[in-house]
Coordinates of C-alpha atoms and ligand atoms in Angstrom, one line a residue:
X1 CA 161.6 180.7 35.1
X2 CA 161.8 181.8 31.5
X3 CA 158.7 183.0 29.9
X4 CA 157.6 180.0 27.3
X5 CA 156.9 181.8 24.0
X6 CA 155.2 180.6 20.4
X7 CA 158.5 179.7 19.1
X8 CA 159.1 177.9 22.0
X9 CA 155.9 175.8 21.3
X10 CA 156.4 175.9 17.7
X11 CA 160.1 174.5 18.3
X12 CA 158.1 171.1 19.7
X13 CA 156.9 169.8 16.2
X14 CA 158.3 166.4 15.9
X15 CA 160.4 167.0 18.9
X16 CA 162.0 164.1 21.3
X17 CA 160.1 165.6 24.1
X18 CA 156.2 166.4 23.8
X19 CA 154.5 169.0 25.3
X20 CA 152.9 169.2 28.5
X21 CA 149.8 170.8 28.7
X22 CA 146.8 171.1 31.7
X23 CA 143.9 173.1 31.9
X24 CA 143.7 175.7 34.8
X25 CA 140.8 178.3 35.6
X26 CA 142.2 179.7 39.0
X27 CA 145.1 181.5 40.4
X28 CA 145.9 178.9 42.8
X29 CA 146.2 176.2 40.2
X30 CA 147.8 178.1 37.9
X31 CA 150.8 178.2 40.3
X32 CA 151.4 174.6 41.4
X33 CA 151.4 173.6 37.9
X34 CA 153.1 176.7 36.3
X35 CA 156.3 174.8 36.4
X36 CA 155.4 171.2 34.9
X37 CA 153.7 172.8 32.1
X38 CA 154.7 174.1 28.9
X39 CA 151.1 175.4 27.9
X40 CA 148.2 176.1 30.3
X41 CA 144.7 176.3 28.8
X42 CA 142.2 178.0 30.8
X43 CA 139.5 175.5 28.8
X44 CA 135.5 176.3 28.5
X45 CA 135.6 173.3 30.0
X46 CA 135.2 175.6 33.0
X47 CA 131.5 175.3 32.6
X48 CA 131.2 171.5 33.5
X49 CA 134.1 171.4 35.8
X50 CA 133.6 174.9 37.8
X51 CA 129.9 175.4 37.4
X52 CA 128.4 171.8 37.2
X53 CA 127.0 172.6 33.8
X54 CA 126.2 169.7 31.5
X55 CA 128.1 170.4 28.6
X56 CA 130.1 173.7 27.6
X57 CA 127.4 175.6 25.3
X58 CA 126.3 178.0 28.4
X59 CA 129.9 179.0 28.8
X60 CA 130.1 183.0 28.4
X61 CA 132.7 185.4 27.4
X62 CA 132.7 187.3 30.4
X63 CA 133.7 183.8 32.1
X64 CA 136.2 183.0 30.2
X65 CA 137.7 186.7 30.6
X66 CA 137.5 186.5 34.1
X67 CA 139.4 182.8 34.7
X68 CA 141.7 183.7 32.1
X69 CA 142.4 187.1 34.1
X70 CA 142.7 185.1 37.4
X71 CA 145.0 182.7 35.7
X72 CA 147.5 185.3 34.3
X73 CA 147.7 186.5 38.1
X74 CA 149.5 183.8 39.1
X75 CA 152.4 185.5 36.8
X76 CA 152.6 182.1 34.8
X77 CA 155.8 181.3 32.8
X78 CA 153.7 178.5 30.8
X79 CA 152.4 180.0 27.1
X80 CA 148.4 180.9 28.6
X81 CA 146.0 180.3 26.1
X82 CA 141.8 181.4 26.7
X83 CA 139.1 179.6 24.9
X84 CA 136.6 181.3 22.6
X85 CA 133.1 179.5 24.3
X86 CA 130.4 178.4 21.9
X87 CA 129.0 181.4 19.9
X88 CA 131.3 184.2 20.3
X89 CA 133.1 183.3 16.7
X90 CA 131.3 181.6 14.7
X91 CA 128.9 183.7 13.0
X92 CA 131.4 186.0 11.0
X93 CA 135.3 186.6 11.3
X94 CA 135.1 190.4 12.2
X95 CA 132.9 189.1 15.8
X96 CA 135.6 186.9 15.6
X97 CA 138.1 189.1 15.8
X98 CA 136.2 191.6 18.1
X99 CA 135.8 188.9 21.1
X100 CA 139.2 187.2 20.6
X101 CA 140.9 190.7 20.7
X102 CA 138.5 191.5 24.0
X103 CA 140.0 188.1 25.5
X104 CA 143.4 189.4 24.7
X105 CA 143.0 192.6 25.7
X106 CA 141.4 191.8 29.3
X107 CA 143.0 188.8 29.9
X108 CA 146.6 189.7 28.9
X109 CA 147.1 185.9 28.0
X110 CA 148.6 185.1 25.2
X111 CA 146.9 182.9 22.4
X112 CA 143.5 182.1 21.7
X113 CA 141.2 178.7 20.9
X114 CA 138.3 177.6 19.1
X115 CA 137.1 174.6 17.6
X116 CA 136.8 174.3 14.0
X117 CA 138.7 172.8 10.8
X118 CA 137.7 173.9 6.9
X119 CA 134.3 175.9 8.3
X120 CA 136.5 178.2 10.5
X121 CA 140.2 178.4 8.3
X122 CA 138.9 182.3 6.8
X123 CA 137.7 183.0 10.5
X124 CA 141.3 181.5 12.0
X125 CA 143.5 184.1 8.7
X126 CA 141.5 186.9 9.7
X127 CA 142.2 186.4 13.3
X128 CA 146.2 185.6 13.0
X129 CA 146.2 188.1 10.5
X130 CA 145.6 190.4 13.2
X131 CA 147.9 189.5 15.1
X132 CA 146.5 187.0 17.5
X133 CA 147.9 183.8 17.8
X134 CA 145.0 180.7 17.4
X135 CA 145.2 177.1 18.6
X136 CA 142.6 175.3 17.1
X137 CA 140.6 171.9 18.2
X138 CA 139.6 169.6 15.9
X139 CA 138.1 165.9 15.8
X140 CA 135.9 165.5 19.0
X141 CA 134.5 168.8 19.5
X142 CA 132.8 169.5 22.6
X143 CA 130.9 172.6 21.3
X144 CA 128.7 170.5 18.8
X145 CA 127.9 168.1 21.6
X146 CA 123.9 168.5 20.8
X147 CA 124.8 168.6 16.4
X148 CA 126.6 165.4 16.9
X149 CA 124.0 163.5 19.4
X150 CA 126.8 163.0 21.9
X151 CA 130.7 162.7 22.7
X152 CA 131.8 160.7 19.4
X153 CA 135.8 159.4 18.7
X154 CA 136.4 160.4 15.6
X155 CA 138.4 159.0 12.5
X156 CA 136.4 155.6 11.9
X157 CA 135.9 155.9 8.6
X158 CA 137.1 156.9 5.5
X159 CA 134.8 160.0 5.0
X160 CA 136.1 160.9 8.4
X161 CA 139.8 160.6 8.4
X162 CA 139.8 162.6 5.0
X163 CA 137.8 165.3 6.4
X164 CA 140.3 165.3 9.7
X165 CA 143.8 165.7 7.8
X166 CA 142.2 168.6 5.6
X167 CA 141.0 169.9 8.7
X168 CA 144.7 170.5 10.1
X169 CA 145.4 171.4 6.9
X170 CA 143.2 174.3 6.9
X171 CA 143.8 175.4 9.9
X172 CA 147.8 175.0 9.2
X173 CA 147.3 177.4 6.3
X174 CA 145.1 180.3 8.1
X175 CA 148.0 180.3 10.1
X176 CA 147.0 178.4 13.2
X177 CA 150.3 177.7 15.6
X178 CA 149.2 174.3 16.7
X179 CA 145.9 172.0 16.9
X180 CA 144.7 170.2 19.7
X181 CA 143.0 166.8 18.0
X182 CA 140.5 165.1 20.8
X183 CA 138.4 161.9 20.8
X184 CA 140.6 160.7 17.6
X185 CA 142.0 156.6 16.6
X186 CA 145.2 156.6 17.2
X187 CA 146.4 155.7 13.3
X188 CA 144.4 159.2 12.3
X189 CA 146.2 161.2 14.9
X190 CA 149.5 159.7 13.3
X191 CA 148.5 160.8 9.7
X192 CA 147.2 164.3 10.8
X193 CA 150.5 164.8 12.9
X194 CA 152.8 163.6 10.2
X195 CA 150.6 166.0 7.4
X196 CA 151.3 169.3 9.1
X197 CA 154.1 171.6 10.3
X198 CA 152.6 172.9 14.0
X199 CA 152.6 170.8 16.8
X200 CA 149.4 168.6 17.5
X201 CA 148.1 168.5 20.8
X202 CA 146.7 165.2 22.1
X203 CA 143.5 164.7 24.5
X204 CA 142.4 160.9 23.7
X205 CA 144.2 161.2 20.2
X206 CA 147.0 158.5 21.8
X207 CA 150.6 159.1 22.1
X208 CA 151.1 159.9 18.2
X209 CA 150.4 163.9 18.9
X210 CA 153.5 166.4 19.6
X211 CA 152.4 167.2 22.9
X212 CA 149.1 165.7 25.3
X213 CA 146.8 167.7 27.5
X214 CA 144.4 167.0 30.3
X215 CA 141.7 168.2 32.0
X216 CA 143.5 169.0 35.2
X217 CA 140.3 168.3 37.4
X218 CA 140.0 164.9 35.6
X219 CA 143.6 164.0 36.4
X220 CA 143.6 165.0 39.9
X221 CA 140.6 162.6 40.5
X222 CA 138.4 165.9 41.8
X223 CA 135.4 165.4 39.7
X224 CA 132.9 162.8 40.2
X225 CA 130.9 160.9 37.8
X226 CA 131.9 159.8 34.4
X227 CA 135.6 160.4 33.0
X228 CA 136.0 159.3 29.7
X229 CA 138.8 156.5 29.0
X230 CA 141.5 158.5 28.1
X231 CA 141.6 160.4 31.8
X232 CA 144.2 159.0 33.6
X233 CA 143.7 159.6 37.0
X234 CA 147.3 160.3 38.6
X235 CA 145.4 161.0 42.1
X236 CA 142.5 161.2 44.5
X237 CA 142.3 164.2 45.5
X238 CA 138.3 163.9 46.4
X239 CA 139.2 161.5 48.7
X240 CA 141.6 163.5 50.1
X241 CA 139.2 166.6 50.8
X242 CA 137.2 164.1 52.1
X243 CA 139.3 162.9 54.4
X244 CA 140.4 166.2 56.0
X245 CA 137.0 167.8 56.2
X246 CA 135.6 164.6 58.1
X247 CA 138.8 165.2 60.6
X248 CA 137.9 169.0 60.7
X249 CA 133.9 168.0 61.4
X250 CA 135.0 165.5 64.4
X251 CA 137.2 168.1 65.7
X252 CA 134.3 171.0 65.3
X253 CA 131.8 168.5 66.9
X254 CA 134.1 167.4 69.6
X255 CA 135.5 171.3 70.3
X256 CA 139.2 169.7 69.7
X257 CA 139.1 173.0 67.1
X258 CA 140.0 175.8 67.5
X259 CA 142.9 174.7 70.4
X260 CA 145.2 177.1 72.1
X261 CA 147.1 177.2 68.9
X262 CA 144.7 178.2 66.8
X263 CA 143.5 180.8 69.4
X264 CA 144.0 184.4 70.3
X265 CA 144.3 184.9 74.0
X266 CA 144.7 188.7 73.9
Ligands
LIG301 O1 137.9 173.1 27.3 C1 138.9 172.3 27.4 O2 139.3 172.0 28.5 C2 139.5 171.8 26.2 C3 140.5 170.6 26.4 C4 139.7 169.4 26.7 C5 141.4 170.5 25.3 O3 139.2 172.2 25.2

């Protein structure tokens, strides 16, 4: 399969077709959805879903290097992109630039994200100034999970629908190549994809966005506990696991496993 490149991705604003996008973290993954998907994120979301953290603020570089480097083994043709986790570009463009270029450079993926609007549109120039290519992530932002006192939809108010659409509109000037919008009212996701040229990507922002992505893990029914509305779940694959390891137990208890089949005789 074709490599799928910027342009290609670029080439989806306001297109009949959206894009399809999942996150993945492992090689594995990374292979059987390679060829559904036009962009695979290898998302700090890592932390809760790998890790069984409780939000993504402990999320470290070196994590996100090495899940990004196990994705790109899987030889994907889907545009990879690596998150930045929470406070490895905040504090000034240049450290910015310095972890987004290590990502690149020990990853070998090929864009990187962070969450931000107006407060990160120098850091976001500086960076695609440079040469890297940056998704941003705006409305919901998991990274100020303790700021905002929770997971908050976003775009219920005035205040907060302005500040949204100049937002992308930063971010479209510093030279971002698309947005992913989360946790946002449908109407605002309309008016923030109809205000700016890249492609919006949609995680609970409706069907309004010029592509949709998913937490992989969420869709696949493999986590437990709380999903948030917008998860769809397209499977059970808990229940599944479930299933076969309490076939393998039996067999283990009942020494059905290992049978001649499964056994070397010389
Ligand atoms: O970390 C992640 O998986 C993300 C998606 C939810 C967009 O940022």
């Amino acid at each position: 399969m074709k490599k799928i490149t910027i342009s290609d991705i670029k080439s989806h604003k306001n297109a009949d077709i959206p894009l399809v996008c999942l996150t993945a973290y492992t090689t594995p993954m990374a292979q059987i959805l390679d060829k559904h998907c036009d962009i695979m994120l290898v998302g700090d979301s890592l932390g809760m879903v790998m890790y069984g953290m409780e939000n993504t603020l402990g999320v470290s570089l070196d994590m996100m290097i090495n899940h990004g480097a196990a994705v790109m083994r899987a030889k994907p043709s889907a545009f990879i992109v690596v998150d930045m986790p929470f406070g490895t570009y905040e504090k000034s463009p240049e450290l910015a630039y310095k972890n987004a270029k290590r990502i690149m450079d020990e990853t070998a993926c090929d864009a990187v994200k962070l969450e931000g609007g107006q407060n990160m549109q120098e850091t976001i120039q500086y960076i695609t100034e440079r040469n890297i290519p940056v998704m941003a992530h705006i409305g919901l932002q998991p990274q100020s999970v303790v700021k905002d006192g929770g997971y908050k939809v976003k775009g219920r108010g005035d205040e907060e629908i302005a500040k949204l659409i100049n937002d992308a509109k930063a971010i479209e000037r510093a030279g971002a190549f698309s947005v992913v919008i989360e946790g946002t009212v449908e109407s605002v996701s309309q008016k923030i994809t109809s205000s700016i040229n890249i492609p919006t990507i949609g995680i609970g922002a409706s069907v309004k966005c010029d592509g949709q992505i998913l937490v992989t893990d969420d869709m696949i029914g493999l986590l437990s506990g709380h999903t948030p509305k917008f998860a769809k779940k397209y499977t059970n694959i808990a229940a599944q696991i479930d299933k076969a390891v309490e076939s393998y137990a039996n067999e283990v208890k009942t020494r059905k496993f290992p049978n001649e089949d499964y056994t070397y005789k010389k």
